[in-house]
Amino acid sequence: MVRLFEPWPIKGVTIRNRICVSPMCQYSTADGIARDWHMVHLGSRAVGGAGIVMVEASAVHPEGRITPGDLGIWTGEQAKALSPIVAFIKSHGAVPAIQIAHAGRKASTAPPFNGGHPLTPETGGWVPLAPSSIPFGNYPLPRAMQENDFSRIRDHFVSAARRALSAGFEILEIHMAHGYLLHSFLSPLSNRRTDSYGGSLENRMRFPLEVTRAVREVWPSDLPLWVRISTTDWMENGWYPEQSVSLAIELKQCGVDVIDCSSGGLSPDARIPLGPGYQTRFSSQIRQSAEIQTIAVGMITDPVQAEHILVTGQADGVSLAREMLRDPYWPLHAAQKLGHDLEWPEQYSRAKPTVR
Ligand SMILES: Cc1cc2nc3c(=O)[nH]c(=O)nc-3n(C[C@H](O)[C@H](O)[C@H](O)COP(=O)(O)O)c2cc1C
């Protein structure tokens, strides 16, 4: 049995294999509403055989968008536009998942393909929010969150979770990585608060955990809840893998089922030793030390590499981003390479290579 194609039961959901399409912002909406692009982009990856197709970071509130074109989940209309996409993903045997996000101090920028520069209120942007008034690199100064912002933003996440459920999603992922709002609470480099939300590790974890607990309350107990974290900031005096283990233990207590183990994004000064599978060791560390299921992500491109990650117990599943853009049918091709006889969509069956 090829491990990559072993079914993966989590709570009441059984995923057909261990392959996840990693969330990837498309910056291609007007008013946060999904369109044909999203149907084709996400739908073709379900046709391509992935076990999970995760919809890109979807903003829980307009101020939490990275760019004005981000997908949103702050209105019923946005959820409604996602439902036919969800139905299509399901009809092709994949599990529909969505990542809900607030970009924090990294909000209000132009899309990367338009330069990615920060936008000010004068150029179509807005003032971003953060734990402390410390900018990300040369971005504009964010506003430090005040007392009433905490319950408001927590409620935005909760409403987003409810809407995701109404659209038919079966896995929900909270974005707690890449320097966005919840990650920026965790890291001492971006969180210099002196109240109960800053200082000690316990205090820095407080708001991300409050959000997670509130979301878990409305996300059905038989559906998986995932959290994506940056396992390290790759910075001196920043967030470290050991703290990620402590966080994962706390998240497990909150009813989180899977930790999606990414890294970086908090500081533009980070020096990241990029290379094949450069983050899998953090997935392995969290899986073993926190005894929770994990997803490995980051420069996983080859089926043998993916199989190796699973067989050696570094993760329970793998998530692929750029390689899935290069090849939406990666899972079908991976099966072929690993000698696993995988059913192809019947419309494409005449193109299926013979497995020896
Ligand atoms: C176009 C693009 C958009 C991305 N958008 C998101 C996102 O919405 N949420 C997220 O957590 N990561 C996002 N990422 C990061 C990927 O999910 C993934 O973690 C990263 O690219 C490393 O995996 P890879 O080497 O397989 O590409 C994005 C990456 C790309 C290339």
Short mmCIF file of C-alpha atoms and ligand atoms in Angstrom, two decimals:
data_model
loop_
_atom_site.label_atom_id
_atom_site.label_comp_id
_atom_site.label_asym_id
_atom_site.label_seq_id
_atom_site.Cartn_x
_atom_site.Cartn_y
_atom_site.Cartn_z
CA MET A 1 0.00 0.00 0.00
CA VAL A 2 1.32 3.40 -0.96
CA ARG A 3 0.99 5.59 2.14
CA LEU A 4 0.27 8.72 0.11
CA PHE A 5 -2.93 7.10 -1.13
CA GLU A 6 -4.11 5.63 2.16
CA PRO A 7 -7.46 7.08 3.20
CA TRP A 8 -7.22 9.57 6.06
CA PRO A 9 -10.08 9.54 8.55
CA ILE A 10 -10.34 12.63 10.78
CA LYS A 11 -13.41 12.85 12.97
CA GLY A 12 -16.47 12.31 10.73
CA VAL A 13 -14.60 12.97 7.48
CA THR A 14 -12.61 10.43 5.50
CA ILE A 15 -10.17 11.95 3.03
CA ARG A 16 -9.40 9.72 0.04
CA ASN A 17 -5.63 10.22 0.31
CA ARG A 18 -2.99 12.26 2.13
CA ILE A 19 -2.61 15.02 -0.45
CA CYS A 20 -3.82 18.55 0.23
CA VAL A 21 -3.87 21.49 -2.15
CA SER A 22 -2.32 24.21 -0.01
CA PRO A 23 -4.30 27.45 0.28
CA MET A 24 -3.17 29.93 -2.36
CA CYS A 25 -4.39 33.51 -2.60
CA GLN A 26 -5.52 34.36 -6.10
CA TYR A 27 -6.19 38.07 -5.45
CA SER A 28 -8.87 37.79 -8.09
CA THR A 29 -12.18 38.94 -6.71
CA ALA A 30 -14.31 42.05 -6.68
CA ASP A 31 -15.77 42.59 -3.19
CA GLY A 32 -14.35 39.26 -1.99
CA ILE A 33 -16.75 37.20 -4.11
CA ALA A 34 -15.50 34.01 -5.79
CA ARG A 35 -15.93 33.81 -9.54
CA ASP A 36 -15.35 31.51 -12.52
CA TRP A 37 -11.61 31.66 -11.95
CA HIS A 38 -12.05 30.05 -8.52
CA MET A 39 -14.32 27.33 -9.88
CA VAL A 40 -11.78 26.38 -12.53
CA HIS A 41 -8.71 26.81 -10.32
CA LEU A 42 -10.10 24.79 -7.39
CA GLY A 43 -12.29 22.46 -9.41
CA SER A 44 -9.46 21.28 -11.64
CA ARG A 45 -7.42 20.32 -8.59
CA ALA A 46 -10.31 18.19 -7.30
CA VAL A 47 -10.48 16.55 -10.73
CA GLY A 48 -6.70 16.09 -10.44
CA GLY A 49 -7.16 13.69 -7.53
CA ALA A 50 -6.22 15.71 -4.42
CA GLY A 51 -7.72 14.48 -1.16
CA ILE A 52 -8.33 18.01 0.11
CA VAL A 53 -8.75 21.20 -1.87
CA MET A 54 -8.24 24.13 0.44
CA VAL A 55 -9.59 27.51 -0.59
CA GLU A 56 -7.20 30.42 -0.20
CA ALA A 57 -6.95 32.71 2.84
CA SER A 58 -10.43 34.18 3.05
CA ALA A 59 -10.74 37.42 4.95
CA VAL A 60 -13.04 37.45 7.97
CA HIS A 61 -13.47 41.23 7.61
CA PRO A 62 -12.50 43.78 4.92
CA GLU A 63 -9.73 45.23 7.14
CA GLY A 64 -8.19 41.72 7.27
CA ARG A 65 -7.61 41.46 3.51
CA ILE A 66 -4.05 41.33 2.22
CA THR A 67 -5.15 43.06 -0.98
CA PRO A 68 -8.43 44.62 -2.16
CA GLY A 69 -8.88 41.56 -4.44
CA ASP A 70 -8.77 38.94 -1.65
CA LEU A 71 -11.48 36.36 -1.30
CA GLY A 72 -13.80 37.16 1.60
CA ILE A 73 -16.07 35.26 3.95
CA TRP A 74 -17.53 38.21 5.81
CA THR A 75 -20.88 38.24 3.98
CA GLY A 76 -23.56 35.69 3.14
CA GLU A 77 -23.22 36.59 -0.52
CA GLN A 78 -19.56 35.54 -0.45
CA ALA A 79 -20.47 32.20 1.18
CA LYS A 80 -23.22 31.67 -1.39
CA ALA A 81 -20.79 32.19 -4.27
CA LEU A 82 -18.52 29.52 -2.78
CA SER A 83 -21.22 26.83 -2.47
CA PRO A 84 -21.27 25.64 -6.11
CA ILE A 85 -17.47 25.40 -6.00
CA VAL A 86 -17.71 23.36 -2.80
CA ALA A 87 -20.34 21.12 -4.42
CA PHE A 88 -18.11 20.58 -7.47
CA ILE A 89 -15.09 19.71 -5.32
CA LYS A 90 -17.18 17.16 -3.41
CA SER A 91 -18.67 15.69 -6.57
CA HIS A 92 -15.13 14.81 -7.66
CA GLY A 93 -14.31 13.03 -4.43
CA ALA A 94 -12.19 15.68 -2.71
CA VAL A 95 -12.90 17.24 0.66
CA PRO A 96 -13.56 20.99 0.46
CA ALA A 97 -11.60 23.06 2.99
CA ILE A 98 -11.23 26.79 3.56
CA GLN A 99 -8.68 28.90 5.39
CA ILE A 100 -10.08 31.86 7.33
CA ALA A 101 -7.75 34.76 7.91
CA HIS A 102 -7.07 38.26 9.14
CA ALA A 103 -3.95 39.82 7.64
CA GLY A 104 -3.21 42.16 10.57
CA ARG A 105 -0.28 44.49 9.91
CA LYS A 106 0.36 42.86 6.50
CA ALA A 107 -3.04 43.99 5.20
CA SER A 108 -3.65 46.72 2.65
CA THR A 109 -1.19 45.94 -0.13
CA ALA A 110 -1.34 45.65 -3.90
CA PRO A 111 -1.46 42.09 -5.31
CA PRO A 112 2.03 40.59 -5.82
CA PHE A 113 1.50 40.61 -9.60
CA ASN A 114 0.95 44.39 -9.36
CA GLY A 115 4.06 44.99 -7.28
CA GLY A 116 2.84 43.99 -3.81
CA HIS A 117 3.56 47.44 -2.39
CA PRO A 118 1.64 48.76 0.63
CA LEU A 119 -1.50 50.80 -0.11
CA THR A 120 -2.41 53.84 1.94
CA PRO A 121 -5.96 55.13 2.43
CA GLU A 122 -5.14 57.67 -0.33
CA THR A 123 -4.23 54.90 -2.80
CA GLY A 124 -7.15 52.58 -2.12
CA GLY A 125 -5.89 50.96 1.09
CA TRP A 126 -6.74 51.26 4.78
CA VAL A 127 -5.01 51.43 8.18
CA PRO A 128 -4.06 47.91 9.25
CA LEU A 129 -4.44 46.46 12.76
CA ALA A 130 -1.78 44.78 14.87
CA PRO A 131 -1.02 43.79 18.45
CA SER A 132 1.40 46.73 18.69
CA SER A 133 2.04 49.73 16.52
CA ILE A 134 5.09 48.17 14.85
CA PRO A 135 5.15 48.01 11.04
CA PHE A 136 6.14 45.02 8.92
CA GLY A 137 9.33 46.22 7.21
CA ASN A 138 8.62 49.46 5.40
CA TYR A 139 4.84 49.06 5.50
CA PRO A 140 2.76 51.88 7.07
CA LEU A 141 2.36 52.02 10.83
CA PRO A 142 -0.51 49.77 11.97
CA ARG A 143 -2.97 50.73 14.69
CA ALA A 144 -2.49 48.78 17.94
CA MET A 145 -5.61 46.83 18.86
CA GLN A 146 -7.74 48.28 21.65
CA GLU A 147 -9.96 46.51 24.12
CA ASN A 148 -13.09 46.44 21.93
CA ASP A 149 -11.15 45.11 18.91
CA PHE A 150 -10.55 41.75 20.59
CA SER A 151 -14.17 40.58 20.89
CA ARG A 152 -15.02 42.16 17.54
CA ILE A 153 -12.32 40.27 15.64
CA ARG A 154 -13.00 37.04 17.52
CA ASP A 155 -16.65 37.39 16.47
CA HIS A 156 -15.58 37.95 12.83
CA PHE A 157 -13.76 34.60 12.92
CA VAL A 158 -16.80 32.91 14.47
CA SER A 159 -19.18 34.35 11.86
CA ALA A 160 -16.76 33.33 9.11
CA ALA A 161 -16.75 29.76 10.46
CA ARG A 162 -20.55 29.70 10.43
CA ARG A 163 -20.62 30.96 6.85
CA ALA A 164 -18.03 28.40 5.78
CA LEU A 165 -20.26 25.71 7.22
CA SER A 166 -23.29 27.09 5.41
CA ALA A 167 -21.32 26.95 2.13
CA GLY A 168 -20.69 23.22 2.74
CA PHE A 169 -17.02 23.18 3.71
CA GLU A 170 -15.95 20.11 5.70
CA ILE A 171 -12.54 21.25 6.95
CA LEU A 172 -11.87 24.68 8.43
CA GLU A 173 -8.37 26.06 8.85
CA ILE A 174 -7.55 29.08 10.99
CA HIS A 175 -4.62 31.08 9.58
CA MET A 176 -2.18 31.61 12.44
CA ALA A 177 0.94 31.80 10.25
CA HIS A 178 2.99 34.00 7.89
CA GLY A 179 3.03 37.14 10.02
CA TYR A 180 -0.70 37.77 9.79
CA LEU A 181 -2.75 38.95 12.76
CA LEU A 182 -2.84 35.84 14.96
CA HIS A 183 0.82 34.97 14.30
CA SER A 184 1.80 38.55 15.08
CA PHE A 185 0.34 38.07 18.58
CA LEU A 186 2.52 34.99 19.13
CA SER A 187 5.86 36.50 18.16
CA PRO A 188 7.65 38.76 20.65
CA LEU A 189 9.06 40.67 17.66
CA SER A 190 5.62 42.00 16.68
CA ASN A 191 3.82 41.83 20.03
CA ARG A 192 5.14 44.32 22.59
CA ARG A 193 1.90 44.71 24.52
CA THR A 194 2.08 45.20 28.25
CA ASP A 195 -1.47 44.00 29.01
CA SER A 196 -2.69 40.39 29.36
CA TYR A 197 -2.22 39.87 25.58
CA GLY A 198 1.54 40.49 25.57
CA GLY A 199 4.71 39.61 27.41
CA SER A 200 4.84 35.98 28.56
CA LEU A 201 4.27 33.08 26.16
CA GLU A 202 0.95 32.43 27.88
CA ASN A 203 -0.14 36.02 27.29
CA ARG A 204 1.00 36.07 23.65
CA MET A 205 -0.94 32.87 22.97
CA ARG A 206 -4.07 34.21 24.69
CA PHE A 207 -5.82 35.89 21.74
CA PRO A 208 -5.04 33.18 19.14
CA LEU A 209 -6.36 30.58 21.60
CA GLU A 210 -9.47 32.64 22.39
CA VAL A 211 -10.24 32.82 18.70
CA THR A 212 -9.65 29.08 18.27
CA ARG A 213 -11.90 28.15 21.21
CA ALA A 214 -14.69 30.42 19.95
CA VAL A 215 -14.43 28.97 16.43
CA ARG A 216 -14.41 25.39 17.75
CA GLU A 217 -17.67 26.11 19.57
CA VAL A 218 -19.50 26.82 16.32
CA TRP A 219 -17.60 24.44 14.03
CA PRO A 220 -19.35 21.04 14.34
CA SER A 221 -17.54 18.59 16.60
CA ASP A 222 -17.53 15.89 13.89
CA LEU A 223 -15.76 18.16 11.36
CA PRO A 224 -11.99 18.68 11.44
CA LEU A 225 -10.51 21.98 12.57
CA TRP A 226 -6.98 22.75 11.42
CA VAL A 227 -4.62 25.56 12.33
CA ARG A 228 -1.75 26.70 10.13
CA ILE A 229 1.17 28.02 12.12
CA SER A 230 4.58 29.41 11.37
CA THR A 231 6.67 26.96 13.36
CA THR A 232 9.56 29.46 13.47
CA ASP A 233 10.16 33.10 12.56
CA TRP A 234 13.73 32.22 11.49
CA MET A 235 14.74 35.26 13.60
CA GLU A 236 16.79 35.75 16.77
CA ASN A 237 14.47 36.44 19.72
CA GLY A 238 11.43 35.59 17.64
CA TRP A 239 9.05 32.64 17.68
CA TYR A 240 10.78 29.24 17.94
CA PRO A 241 9.83 25.61 17.21
CA GLU A 242 9.79 24.81 20.95
CA GLN A 243 7.13 27.46 21.45
CA SER A 244 5.22 25.97 18.52
CA VAL A 245 5.16 22.68 20.40
CA SER A 246 3.66 24.45 23.44
CA LEU A 247 1.14 26.17 21.17
CA ALA A 248 0.22 22.89 19.47
CA ILE A 249 -0.44 21.30 22.87
CA GLU A 250 -2.75 24.20 23.75
CA LEU A 251 -4.47 24.07 20.36
CA LYS A 252 -5.08 20.36 20.83
CA GLN A 253 -6.77 21.19 24.15
CA CYS A 254 -9.02 23.60 22.22
CA GLY A 255 -10.15 20.74 19.98
CA VAL A 256 -7.87 21.34 17.01
CA ASP A 257 -7.28 18.17 14.99
CA VAL A 258 -4.36 19.01 12.71
CA ILE A 259 -1.45 21.47 12.80
CA ASP A 260 -0.43 22.63 9.33
CA CYS A 261 3.29 23.30 9.78
CA SER A 262 4.58 26.25 7.77
CA SER A 263 7.18 28.86 8.79
CA GLY A 264 8.31 32.46 8.38
CA GLY A 265 6.48 35.52 7.13
CA LEU A 266 6.80 37.63 10.27
CA SER A 267 9.89 39.59 9.33
CA PRO A 268 11.28 40.63 5.94
CA ASP A 269 14.76 40.21 7.49
CA ALA A 270 14.41 36.45 8.04
CA ARG A 271 17.00 34.32 6.31
CA ILE A 272 15.24 31.09 5.39
CA PRO A 273 17.33 28.07 4.36
CA LEU A 274 15.08 27.10 1.46
CA GLY A 275 15.41 23.63 -0.01
CA PRO A 276 13.35 20.50 -0.62
CA GLY A 277 11.20 19.75 2.42
CA TYR A 278 12.87 22.51 4.45
CA GLN A 279 9.98 22.68 6.93
CA THR A 280 9.20 18.98 7.40
CA ARG A 281 11.41 18.65 10.47
CA PHE A 282 9.15 21.08 12.33
CA SER A 283 6.12 19.00 11.40
CA SER A 284 7.95 15.96 12.73
CA GLN A 285 8.88 17.73 15.97
CA ILE A 286 5.32 18.91 16.61
CA ARG A 287 3.79 15.57 15.68
CA GLN A 288 6.04 13.75 18.14
CA SER A 289 6.22 16.26 20.99
CA ALA A 290 2.63 17.52 20.97
CA GLU A 291 1.14 14.18 19.85
CA ILE A 292 -1.12 15.75 17.31
CA GLN A 293 -1.63 15.07 13.60
CA THR A 294 0.34 17.32 11.29
CA ILE A 295 0.60 18.43 7.69
CA ALA A 296 4.01 19.04 6.16
CA VAL A 297 4.30 21.79 3.55
CA GLY A 298 7.05 23.64 1.69
CA MET A 299 8.94 22.62 -1.41
CA ILE A 300 7.39 19.18 -1.57
CA THR A 301 7.33 18.45 -5.28
CA ASP A 302 8.23 14.82 -5.89
CA PRO A 303 5.94 11.84 -5.14
CA VAL A 304 8.82 9.80 -3.69
CA GLN A 305 9.72 12.72 -1.41
CA ALA A 306 6.08 12.99 -0.29
CA GLU A 307 5.89 9.25 0.36
CA HIS A 308 9.14 9.42 2.34
CA ILE A 309 7.75 12.17 4.59
CA LEU A 310 4.74 10.02 5.45
CA VAL A 311 6.54 6.68 5.78
CA THR A 312 9.13 8.18 8.13
CA GLY A 313 6.38 9.58 10.35
CA GLN A 314 7.17 13.24 9.78
CA ALA A 315 3.55 14.09 9.01
CA ASP A 316 0.10 12.60 8.49
CA GLY A 317 -0.44 14.42 5.23
CA VAL A 318 1.37 16.65 2.75
CA SER A 319 0.29 19.97 1.34
CA LEU A 320 1.52 21.25 -2.00
CA ALA A 321 1.18 24.76 -3.35
CA ARG A 322 3.34 25.80 -6.32
CA GLU A 323 3.73 22.26 -7.64
CA MET A 324 -0.07 22.06 -7.81
CA LEU A 325 -0.07 25.22 -9.90
CA ARG A 326 2.43 23.63 -12.26
CA ASP A 327 0.44 20.41 -12.41
CA PRO A 328 -3.19 20.29 -11.22
CA TYR A 329 -3.11 16.53 -11.90
CA TRP A 330 -0.13 15.97 -9.59
CA PRO A 331 -1.94 13.28 -7.53
CA LEU A 332 -2.83 11.30 -10.68
CA HIS A 333 0.77 11.50 -11.85
CA ALA A 334 2.11 10.69 -8.37
CA ALA A 335 0.04 7.50 -8.27
CA GLN A 336 1.49 6.48 -11.59
CA LYS A 337 5.04 7.13 -10.39
CA LEU A 338 4.50 5.23 -7.13
CA GLY A 339 2.83 2.29 -8.90
CA HIS A 340 -0.54 2.86 -7.29
CA ASP A 341 -3.59 2.07 -9.40
CA LEU A 342 -5.75 5.19 -8.98
CA GLU A 343 -9.06 5.69 -10.66
CA TRP A 344 -9.03 8.61 -13.10
CA PRO A 345 -12.12 10.75 -13.72
CA GLU A 346 -14.20 8.72 -16.17
CA GLN A 347 -14.10 11.53 -18.72
CA TYR A 348 -10.31 11.25 -18.76
CA SER A 349 -10.02 7.47 -18.43
CA ARG A 350 -8.82 6.97 -22.00
CA ALA A 351 -5.74 9.00 -21.16
CA LYS A 352 -4.81 6.93 -18.09
CA PRO A 353 -1.37 5.37 -18.45
CA THR A 354 -1.07 1.66 -17.74
CA VAL A 355 0.38 1.02 -14.28
CA ARG A 356 3.04 -1.67 -14.33
C1 LIG B 1 0.33 32.02 -5.13
C2 LIG B 1 0.47 31.65 -3.69
C3 LIG B 1 -0.49 32.05 -2.78
C4 LIG B 1 -0.41 31.66 -1.45
N1 LIG B 1 -1.44 31.97 -0.58
C5 LIG B 1 -1.46 31.43 0.65
C6 LIG B 1 -2.63 31.51 1.47
O1 LIG B 1 -3.68 32.00 1.06
N2 LIG B 1 -2.55 31.00 2.72
C7 LIG B 1 -1.44 30.36 3.20
O2 LIG B 1 -1.43 29.92 4.33
N3 LIG B 1 -0.35 30.22 2.41
C8 LIG B 1 -0.35 30.71 1.16
N4 LIG B 1 0.71 30.48 0.34
C9 LIG B 1 1.79 29.61 0.81
C10 LIG B 1 1.53 28.17 0.35
O3 LIG B 1 0.31 27.67 0.83
C11 LIG B 1 2.67 27.23 0.78
O4 LIG B 1 2.69 27.15 2.17
C12 LIG B 1 4.03 27.72 0.26
O5 LIG B 1 3.95 28.16 -1.08
C13 LIG B 1 5.07 26.60 0.34
O6 LIG B 1 4.65 25.47 -0.38
P1 LIG B 1 5.18 25.14 -1.87
O7 LIG B 1 6.68 25.07 -1.78
O8 LIG B 1 4.56 23.79 -2.17
O9 LIG B 1 4.74 26.21 -2.79
C14 LIG B 1 0.68 30.89 -1.00
C15 LIG B 1 1.67 30.52 -1.91
C16 LIG B 1 1.56 30.86 -3.24
C17 LIG B 1 2.63 30.39 -4.20
#
